[in-house]
Coordinates of C-alpha atoms and ligand atoms in Angstrom, one line a residue:
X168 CA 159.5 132.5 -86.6
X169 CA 160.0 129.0 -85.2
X170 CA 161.9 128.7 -81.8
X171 CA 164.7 126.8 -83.0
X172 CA 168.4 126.6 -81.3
X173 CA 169.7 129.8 -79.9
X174 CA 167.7 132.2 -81.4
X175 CA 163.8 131.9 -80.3
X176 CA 161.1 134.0 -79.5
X177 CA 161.4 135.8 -76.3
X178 CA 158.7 137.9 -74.0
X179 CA 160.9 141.2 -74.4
X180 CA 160.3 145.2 -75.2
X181 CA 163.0 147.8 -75.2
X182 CA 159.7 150.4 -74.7
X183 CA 158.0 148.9 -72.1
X184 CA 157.9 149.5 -68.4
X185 CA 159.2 146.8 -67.4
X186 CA 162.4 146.9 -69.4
X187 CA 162.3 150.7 -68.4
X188 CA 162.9 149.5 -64.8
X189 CA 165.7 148.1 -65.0
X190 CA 167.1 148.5 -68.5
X191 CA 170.7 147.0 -67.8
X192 CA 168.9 144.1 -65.7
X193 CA 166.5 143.3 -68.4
X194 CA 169.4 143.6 -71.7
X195 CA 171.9 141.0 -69.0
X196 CA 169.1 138.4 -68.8
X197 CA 169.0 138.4 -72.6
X198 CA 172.2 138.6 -73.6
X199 CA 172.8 135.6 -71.3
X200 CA 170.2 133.5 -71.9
X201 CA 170.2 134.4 -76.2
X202 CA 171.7 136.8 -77.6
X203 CA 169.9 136.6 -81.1
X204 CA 166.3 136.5 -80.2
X205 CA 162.8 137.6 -81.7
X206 CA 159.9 139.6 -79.7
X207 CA 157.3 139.2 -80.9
X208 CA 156.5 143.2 -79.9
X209 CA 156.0 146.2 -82.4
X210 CA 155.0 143.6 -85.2
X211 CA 158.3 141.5 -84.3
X212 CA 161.6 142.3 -84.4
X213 CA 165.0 140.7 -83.7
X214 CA 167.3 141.5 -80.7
X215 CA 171.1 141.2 -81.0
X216 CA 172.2 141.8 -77.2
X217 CA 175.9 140.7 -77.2
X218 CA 179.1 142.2 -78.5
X219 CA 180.0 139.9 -81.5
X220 CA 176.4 140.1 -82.7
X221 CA 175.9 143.8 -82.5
X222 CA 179.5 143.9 -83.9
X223 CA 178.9 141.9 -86.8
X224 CA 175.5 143.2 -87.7
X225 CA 176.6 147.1 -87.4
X226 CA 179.2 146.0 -90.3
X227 CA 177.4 144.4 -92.3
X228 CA 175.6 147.3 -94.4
X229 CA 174.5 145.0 -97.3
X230 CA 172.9 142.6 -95.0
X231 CA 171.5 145.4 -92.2
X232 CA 170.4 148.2 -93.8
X233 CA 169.6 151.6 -92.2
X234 CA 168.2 152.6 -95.7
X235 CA 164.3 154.8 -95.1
X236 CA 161.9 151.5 -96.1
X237 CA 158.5 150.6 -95.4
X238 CA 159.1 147.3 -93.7
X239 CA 158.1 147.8 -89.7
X240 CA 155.6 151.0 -90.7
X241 CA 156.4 154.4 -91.9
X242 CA 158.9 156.3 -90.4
X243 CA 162.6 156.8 -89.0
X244 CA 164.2 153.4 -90.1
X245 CA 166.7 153.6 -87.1
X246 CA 164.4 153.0 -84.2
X247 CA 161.6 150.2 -83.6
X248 CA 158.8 151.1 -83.5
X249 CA 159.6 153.9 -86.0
X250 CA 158.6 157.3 -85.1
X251 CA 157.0 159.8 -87.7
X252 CA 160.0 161.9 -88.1
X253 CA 161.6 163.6 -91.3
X254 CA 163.9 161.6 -93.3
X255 CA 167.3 162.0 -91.9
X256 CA 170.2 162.2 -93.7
X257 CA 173.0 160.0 -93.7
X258 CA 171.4 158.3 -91.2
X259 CA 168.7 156.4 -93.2
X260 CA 171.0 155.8 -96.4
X261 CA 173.0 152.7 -97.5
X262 CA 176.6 152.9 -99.4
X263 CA 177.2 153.6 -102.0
X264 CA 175.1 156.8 -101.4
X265 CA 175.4 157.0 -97.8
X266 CA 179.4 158.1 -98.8
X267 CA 179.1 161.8 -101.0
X268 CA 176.2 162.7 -97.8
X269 CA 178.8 162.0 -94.8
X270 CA 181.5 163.6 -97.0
X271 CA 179.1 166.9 -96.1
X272 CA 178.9 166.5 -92.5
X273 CA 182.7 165.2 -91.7
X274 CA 184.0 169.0 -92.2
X275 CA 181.9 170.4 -89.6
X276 CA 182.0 167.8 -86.6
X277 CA 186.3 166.9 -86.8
X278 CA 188.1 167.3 -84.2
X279 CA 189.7 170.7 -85.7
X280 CA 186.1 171.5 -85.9
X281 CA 184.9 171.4 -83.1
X282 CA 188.4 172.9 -81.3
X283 CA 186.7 176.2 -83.0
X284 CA 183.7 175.9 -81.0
X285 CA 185.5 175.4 -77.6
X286 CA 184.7 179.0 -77.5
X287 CA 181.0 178.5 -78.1
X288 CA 180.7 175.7 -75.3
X289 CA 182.6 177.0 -72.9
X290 CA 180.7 180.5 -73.0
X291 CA 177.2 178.1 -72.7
X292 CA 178.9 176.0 -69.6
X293 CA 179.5 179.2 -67.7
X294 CA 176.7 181.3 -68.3
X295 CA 174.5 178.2 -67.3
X296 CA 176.2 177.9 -64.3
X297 CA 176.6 181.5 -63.6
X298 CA 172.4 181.6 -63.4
X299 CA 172.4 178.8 -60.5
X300 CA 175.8 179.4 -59.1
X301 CA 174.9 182.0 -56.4
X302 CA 172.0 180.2 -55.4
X303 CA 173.6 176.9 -54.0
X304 CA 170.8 174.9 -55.6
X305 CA 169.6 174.3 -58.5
X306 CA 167.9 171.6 -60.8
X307 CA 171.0 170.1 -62.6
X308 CA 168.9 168.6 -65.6
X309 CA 168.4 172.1 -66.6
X310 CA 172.2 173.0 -66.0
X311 CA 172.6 170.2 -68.9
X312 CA 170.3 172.1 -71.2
X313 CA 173.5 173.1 -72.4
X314 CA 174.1 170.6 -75.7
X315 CA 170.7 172.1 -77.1
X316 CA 171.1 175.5 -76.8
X317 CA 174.9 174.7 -78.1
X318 CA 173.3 172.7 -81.4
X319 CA 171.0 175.0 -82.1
X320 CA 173.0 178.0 -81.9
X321 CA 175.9 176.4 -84.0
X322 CA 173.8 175.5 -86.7
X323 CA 172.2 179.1 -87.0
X324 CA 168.8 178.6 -85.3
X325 CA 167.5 180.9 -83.5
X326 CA 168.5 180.2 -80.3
X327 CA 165.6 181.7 -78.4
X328 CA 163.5 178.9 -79.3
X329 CA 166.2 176.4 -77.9
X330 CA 164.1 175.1 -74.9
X331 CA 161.3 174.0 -77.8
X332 CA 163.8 172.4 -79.6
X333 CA 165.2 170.6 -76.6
X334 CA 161.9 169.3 -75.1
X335 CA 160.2 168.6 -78.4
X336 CA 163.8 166.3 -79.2
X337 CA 163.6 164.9 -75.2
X338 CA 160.1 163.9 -75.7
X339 CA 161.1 161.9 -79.0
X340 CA 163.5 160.2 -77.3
X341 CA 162.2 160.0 -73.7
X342 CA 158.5 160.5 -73.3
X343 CA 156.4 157.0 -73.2
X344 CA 155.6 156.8 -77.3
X345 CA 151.9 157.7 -77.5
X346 CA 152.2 159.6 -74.1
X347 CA 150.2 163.2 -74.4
X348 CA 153.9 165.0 -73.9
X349 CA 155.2 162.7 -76.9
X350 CA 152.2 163.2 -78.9
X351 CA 152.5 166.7 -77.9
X352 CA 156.1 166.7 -79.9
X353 CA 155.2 165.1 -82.7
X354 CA 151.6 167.2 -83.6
X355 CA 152.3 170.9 -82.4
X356 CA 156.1 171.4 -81.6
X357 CA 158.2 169.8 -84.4
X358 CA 155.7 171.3 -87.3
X359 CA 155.9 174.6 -85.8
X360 CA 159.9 174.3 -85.4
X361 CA 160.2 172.5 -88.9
X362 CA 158.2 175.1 -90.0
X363 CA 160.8 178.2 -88.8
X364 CA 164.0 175.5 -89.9
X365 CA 162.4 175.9 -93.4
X366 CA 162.4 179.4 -93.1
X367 CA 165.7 180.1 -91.8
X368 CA 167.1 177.3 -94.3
X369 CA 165.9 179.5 -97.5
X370 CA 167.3 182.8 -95.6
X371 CA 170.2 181.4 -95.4
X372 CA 169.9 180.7 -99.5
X373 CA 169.7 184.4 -100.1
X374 CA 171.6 185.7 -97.4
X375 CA 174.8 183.2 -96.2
X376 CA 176.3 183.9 -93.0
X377 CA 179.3 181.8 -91.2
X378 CA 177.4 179.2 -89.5
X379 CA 176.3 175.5 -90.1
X380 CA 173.3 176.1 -92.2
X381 CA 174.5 178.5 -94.3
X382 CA 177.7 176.0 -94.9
X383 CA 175.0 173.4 -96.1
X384 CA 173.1 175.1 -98.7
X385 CA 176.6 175.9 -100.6
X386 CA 177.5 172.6 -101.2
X387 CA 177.1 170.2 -103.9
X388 CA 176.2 166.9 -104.6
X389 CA 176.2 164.4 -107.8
X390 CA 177.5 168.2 -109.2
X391 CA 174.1 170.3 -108.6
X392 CA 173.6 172.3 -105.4
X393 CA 171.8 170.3 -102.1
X394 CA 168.5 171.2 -102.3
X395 CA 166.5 173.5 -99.2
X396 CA 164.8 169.6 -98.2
X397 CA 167.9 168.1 -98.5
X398 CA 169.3 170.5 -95.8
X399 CA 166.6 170.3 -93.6
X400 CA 166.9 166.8 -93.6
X401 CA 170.5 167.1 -92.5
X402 CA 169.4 169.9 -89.9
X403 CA 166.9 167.9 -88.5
X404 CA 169.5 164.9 -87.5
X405 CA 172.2 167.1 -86.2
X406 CA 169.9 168.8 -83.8
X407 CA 168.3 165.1 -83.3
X408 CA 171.6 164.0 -82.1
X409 CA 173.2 166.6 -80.6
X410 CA 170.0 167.7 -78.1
X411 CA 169.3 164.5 -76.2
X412 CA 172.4 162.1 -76.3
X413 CA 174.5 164.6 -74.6
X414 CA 172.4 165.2 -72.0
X415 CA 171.4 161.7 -71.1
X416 CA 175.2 161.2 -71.0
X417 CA 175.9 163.6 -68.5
X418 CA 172.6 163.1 -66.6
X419 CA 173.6 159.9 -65.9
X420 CA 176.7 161.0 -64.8
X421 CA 176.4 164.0 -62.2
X422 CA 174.0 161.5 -60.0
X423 CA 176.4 158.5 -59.9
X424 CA 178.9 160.3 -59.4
X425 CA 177.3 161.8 -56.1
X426 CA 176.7 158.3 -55.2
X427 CA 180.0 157.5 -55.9
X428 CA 182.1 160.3 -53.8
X429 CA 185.4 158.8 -53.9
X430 CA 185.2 158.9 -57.7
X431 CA 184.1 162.4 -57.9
X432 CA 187.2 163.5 -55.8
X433 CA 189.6 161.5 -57.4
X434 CA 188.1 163.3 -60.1
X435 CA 188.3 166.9 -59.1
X436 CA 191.6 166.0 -57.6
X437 CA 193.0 164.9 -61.0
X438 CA 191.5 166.6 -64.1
X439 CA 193.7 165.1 -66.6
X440 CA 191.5 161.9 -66.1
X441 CA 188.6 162.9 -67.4
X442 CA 189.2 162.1 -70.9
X443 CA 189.3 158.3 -70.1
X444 CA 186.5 158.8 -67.4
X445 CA 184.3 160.1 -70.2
X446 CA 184.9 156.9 -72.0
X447 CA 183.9 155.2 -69.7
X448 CA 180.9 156.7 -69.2
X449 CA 179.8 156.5 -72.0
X450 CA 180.5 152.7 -72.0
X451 CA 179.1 152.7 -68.7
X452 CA 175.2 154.7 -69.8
X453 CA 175.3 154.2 -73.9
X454 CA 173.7 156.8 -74.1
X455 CA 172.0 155.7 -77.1
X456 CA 170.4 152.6 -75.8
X457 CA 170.2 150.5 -79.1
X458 CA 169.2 151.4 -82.8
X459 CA 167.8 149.3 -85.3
X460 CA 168.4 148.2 -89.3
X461 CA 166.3 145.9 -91.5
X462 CA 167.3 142.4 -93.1
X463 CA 167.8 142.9 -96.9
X464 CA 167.8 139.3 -97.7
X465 CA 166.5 135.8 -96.3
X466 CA 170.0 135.2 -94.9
X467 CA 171.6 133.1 -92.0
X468 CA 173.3 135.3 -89.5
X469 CA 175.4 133.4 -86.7
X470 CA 173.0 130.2 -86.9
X471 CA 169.8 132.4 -86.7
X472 CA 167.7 132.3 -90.3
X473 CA 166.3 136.2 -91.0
X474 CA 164.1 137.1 -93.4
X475 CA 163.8 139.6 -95.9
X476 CA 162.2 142.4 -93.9
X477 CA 162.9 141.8 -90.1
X478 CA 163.6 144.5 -88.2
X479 CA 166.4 144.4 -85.6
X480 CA 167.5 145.8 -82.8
X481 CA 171.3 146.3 -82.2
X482 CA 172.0 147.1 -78.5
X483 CA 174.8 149.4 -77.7
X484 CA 174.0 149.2 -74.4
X485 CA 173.9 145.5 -73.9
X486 CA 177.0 144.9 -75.8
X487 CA 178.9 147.3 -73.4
X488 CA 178.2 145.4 -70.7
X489 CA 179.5 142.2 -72.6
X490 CA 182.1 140.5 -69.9
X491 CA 183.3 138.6 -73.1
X492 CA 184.7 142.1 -74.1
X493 CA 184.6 144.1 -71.5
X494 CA 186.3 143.0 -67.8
X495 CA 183.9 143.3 -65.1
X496 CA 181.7 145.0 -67.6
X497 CA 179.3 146.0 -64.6
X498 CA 181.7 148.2 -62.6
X499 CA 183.2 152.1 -63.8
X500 CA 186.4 152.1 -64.0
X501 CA 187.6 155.4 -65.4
X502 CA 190.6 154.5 -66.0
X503 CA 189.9 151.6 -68.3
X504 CA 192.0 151.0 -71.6
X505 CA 191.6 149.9 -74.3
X506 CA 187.6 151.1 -74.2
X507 CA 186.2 150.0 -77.3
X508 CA 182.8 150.7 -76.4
X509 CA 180.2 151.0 -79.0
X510 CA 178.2 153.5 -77.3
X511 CA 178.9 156.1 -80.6
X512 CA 177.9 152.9 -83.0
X513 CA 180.0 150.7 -84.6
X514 CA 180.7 151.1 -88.8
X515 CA 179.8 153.6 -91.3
X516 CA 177.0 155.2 -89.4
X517 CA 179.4 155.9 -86.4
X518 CA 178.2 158.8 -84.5
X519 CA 179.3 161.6 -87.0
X520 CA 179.4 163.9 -83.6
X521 CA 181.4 161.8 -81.4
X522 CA 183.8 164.8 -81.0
X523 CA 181.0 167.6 -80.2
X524 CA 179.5 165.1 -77.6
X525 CA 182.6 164.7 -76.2
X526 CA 183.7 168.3 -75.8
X527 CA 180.0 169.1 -74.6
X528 CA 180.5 166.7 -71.7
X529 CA 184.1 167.6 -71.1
X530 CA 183.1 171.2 -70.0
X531 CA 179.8 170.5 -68.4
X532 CA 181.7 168.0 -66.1
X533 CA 185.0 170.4 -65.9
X534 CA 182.2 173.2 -65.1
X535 CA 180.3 171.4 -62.9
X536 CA 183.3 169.8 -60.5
X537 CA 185.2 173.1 -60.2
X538 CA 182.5 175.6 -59.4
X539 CA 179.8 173.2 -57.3
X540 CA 181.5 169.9 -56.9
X541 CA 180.4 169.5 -53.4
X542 CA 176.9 169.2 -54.4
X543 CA 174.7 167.0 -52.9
X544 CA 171.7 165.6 -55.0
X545 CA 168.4 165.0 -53.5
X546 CA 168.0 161.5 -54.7
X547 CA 164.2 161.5 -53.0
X548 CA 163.2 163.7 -55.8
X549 CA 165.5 162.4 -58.8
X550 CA 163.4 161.8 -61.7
X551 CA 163.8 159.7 -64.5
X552 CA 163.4 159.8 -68.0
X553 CA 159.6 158.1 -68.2
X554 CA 160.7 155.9 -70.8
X555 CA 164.4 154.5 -70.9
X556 CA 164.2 152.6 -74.7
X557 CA 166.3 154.7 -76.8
X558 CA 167.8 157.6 -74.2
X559 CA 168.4 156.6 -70.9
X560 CA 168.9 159.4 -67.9
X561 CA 167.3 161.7 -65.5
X562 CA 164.8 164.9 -65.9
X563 CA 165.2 166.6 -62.8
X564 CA 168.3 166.3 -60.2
X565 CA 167.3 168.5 -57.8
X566 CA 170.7 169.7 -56.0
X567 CA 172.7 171.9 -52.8
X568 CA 175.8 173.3 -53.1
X569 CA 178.5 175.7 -51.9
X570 CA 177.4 179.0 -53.6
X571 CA 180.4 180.8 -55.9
X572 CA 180.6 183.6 -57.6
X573 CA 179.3 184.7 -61.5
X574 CA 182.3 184.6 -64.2
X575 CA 180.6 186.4 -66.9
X576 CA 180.8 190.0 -66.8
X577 CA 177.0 191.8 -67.9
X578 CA 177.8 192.1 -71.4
X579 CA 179.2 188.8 -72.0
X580 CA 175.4 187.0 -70.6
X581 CA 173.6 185.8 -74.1
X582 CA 170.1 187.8 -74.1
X583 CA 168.0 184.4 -74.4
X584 CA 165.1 183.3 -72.0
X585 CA 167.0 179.8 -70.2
Ligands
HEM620 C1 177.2 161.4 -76.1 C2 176.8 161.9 -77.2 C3 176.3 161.0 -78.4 C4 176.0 159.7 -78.5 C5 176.0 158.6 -77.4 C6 175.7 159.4 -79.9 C7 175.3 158.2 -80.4 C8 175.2 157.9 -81.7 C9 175.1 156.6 -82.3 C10 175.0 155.3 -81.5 C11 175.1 156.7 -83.6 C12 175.0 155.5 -84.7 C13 173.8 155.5 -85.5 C14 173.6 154.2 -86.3 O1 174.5 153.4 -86.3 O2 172.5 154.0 -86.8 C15 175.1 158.1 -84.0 C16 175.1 158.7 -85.2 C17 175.0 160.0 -85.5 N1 175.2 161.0 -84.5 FE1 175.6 160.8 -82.6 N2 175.8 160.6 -80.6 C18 176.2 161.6 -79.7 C19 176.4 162.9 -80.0 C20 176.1 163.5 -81.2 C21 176.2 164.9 -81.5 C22 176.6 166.0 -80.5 C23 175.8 165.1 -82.8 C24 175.7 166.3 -83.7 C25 175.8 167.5 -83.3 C26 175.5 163.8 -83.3 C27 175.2 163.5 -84.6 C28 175.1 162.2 -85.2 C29 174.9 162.0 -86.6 C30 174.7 163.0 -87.7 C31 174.8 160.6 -86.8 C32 174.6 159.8 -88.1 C33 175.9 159.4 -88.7 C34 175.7 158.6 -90.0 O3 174.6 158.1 -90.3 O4 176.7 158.5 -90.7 N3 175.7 162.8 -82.3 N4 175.3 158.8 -82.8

């Protein structure tokens, strides 16, 4: 790759500790200096760090494919380096395919959807808090525990082994790659859980019953029935996106909040501004720090020349703080509109659980602002996700607060481990 124009070879890596730092710092000095750049890290890869790039590029499914390939290694296509995980479906496939697969998921994850499993969150959100809530501390990372234990229980796991599905997913997305806790994830915990997914997935064959797995093995495709693999392979990416992104979203939230009291009040003052605040947020964290596709074709793209093969990044994150889109892109304002953020990706691929994230959040925040929103966070022992490439947030929020009183009565408590 020759250093040519505006799109050379930079000394940059999304995984490394120094971009883990300071991730917002390091993606502004990019996007600033050149927002189409190479790095030469992970075998090379492209970076596109503004708006218009990571627009265009997210578009452009011919072009930037998300298609399961062995350019860049074996492994999940979306991230760089790729990570041994199963293949995940819709995720990793192009259009025309891609189409008859999200067909499958849309159903389940629409708004009207997920209004049906208000219930289901709400009921988590309380109990969760209920365990802490006499207390007047707590750690609030485990408070937002709450999207796994929701996943798995809506997709008809069984939901005692929802703390192994959470960490094994958290130290996919948040453990320093080749750490012992991420290599931990990879070697012991998701065969043992892919292992019982399997199991339940064929159960569910025989024996249907009214939740998200059993909804997936009755359906069709190309007129024959989805195949047990096929499943899994849809199973495997709900719980991959539901578990972590949810959490790092809300993570992110409860501490600046804290630091930002006059937000918080306006906040708990005024409920009906949450919605937008949420937005924000999400603009604000992206959750989902960047994702990646691979070059189909030797092709120009905005005055850089890519070849067949090259891997690139697309930044959510770094195009959310683009002040060509976004006004004062490095300051919260929860009442900002239009928000066309990108944190749920842009195109086909959009985050097929925008809605579920959303509604997650929603209560945890609600939750969380009624019952204990004077709590005070302990910012001496705040600790962050080791590595900040792909999910950004914080593993342990030690907080105070004004103890309160239970709300579910004994029978109503779920009979799970937390
Ligand atoms: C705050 C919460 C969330 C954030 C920030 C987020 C972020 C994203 C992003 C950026 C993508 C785009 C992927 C790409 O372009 O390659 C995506 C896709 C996806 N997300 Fe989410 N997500 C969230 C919550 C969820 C939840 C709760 C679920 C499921 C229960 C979910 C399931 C999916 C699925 C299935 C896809 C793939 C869609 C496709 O390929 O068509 N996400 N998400």
């Amino acid at each position: 790759m020759t250093e040519a124009g505006r799109c050379p070879v930079v000394r940059f890596d999304h995984n490394s500790d120094e971009h883990s730092t300071d991730p917002v710092g390091s993606y502004q000095r990019l996007r600033e200096a050149h927002p189409i750049a190479w790095s030469e890290a992970h075998g090379g890869y492209w970076i596109l760090s503004d708006y218009k790039a990571v627009f265009e590029a997210a578009r452009d499914d011919a072009t930037f494919s998300s298609e399961r390939n062995s350019y860049g290694g074996e492994g999940l296509s979306v991230v760089i380096p790729k990570t041994p995980m199963p293949f995940h479906i819709p995720i990793e496939i192009d259009p025309p395919n891609f189409r008859k697969w999200r067909k499958l998921i849309n159903p389940i994850t629409a708004p009207a959807a997920v209004e049906r499993m208000q219930e289901l969150v709400t009921h988590y959100v309380t109990w969760f808090i209920d365990e802490i809530i006499e207390s007047g501390e707590c750690d609030m990372a485990e408070v937002i525990g709450v999207p796994s234990i929701v996943t798995v229980d809506w997709l008809g796991l069984e939901v005692s082994d929802w703390t192994r599905y959470a960490s094994a997913h958290h130290a996919a997305l948040a453990a320093v790659p080749g750490s012992a806790k991420y290599r931990h994830a990879v070697e012991v915990d998701f065969p043992y859980l892919a292992g019982k997914t399997r199991d339940i997935i064929r159960a569910r064959r025989e024996n249907p019953t009214d939740d998200i797995i059993s909804y997936l093995v009755q359906q069709q495709v190309d007129d024959r029935p989805v195949t047990d693999e096929e499943v899994f392979d849809m199973v495997d990416l709900l719980l991959a996106g539901g578990v972590g992104t949810t959490a790092s979203l809300v993570s992110n939230t409860v501490v600046w909040l804290y630091r930002n009291p006059e937000v918080r009040q306006r906040l708990i003052d005024d409920p009906t501004l949450l919605d937008k605040a949420i937005e924000e947020f999400l603009r604000f964290f992206s959750p989902t720090q960047a994702l990646a596709r691979t070059v189909t074709d030797d092709t120009e793209f905005l005055g850089c020349p890519m070849q067949k093969g090259d891997r690139v990044l697309l930044s959510w994150a770094s195009a959310n703080r683009d002040p060509a889109q976004f006004e004062d892109p490095d300051a919260v304002d929860i009442e900002r509109w239009p928000n066309r953020h990108t944190a749920f990706g842009i195109g086909i691929h959009r985050c097929a659980g925008s809605n579920l994230g959303r509604a997650m959040a929603k209560e945890l925040l609600s939750q969380i602002l009624t019952r204990m929103g004077d709590y005070v966070v302990d910012l001496d022992a705040l600790e962050a996700y080791p590595h900040q490439g792909t999910n950004t947030g914080w593993q342990r929020i030690p907080a105070t607060f004004t103890p309160g009183e239970r709300r579910l009565r004994d029978a109503e408590v779920p009979n799970v481990a937390r």
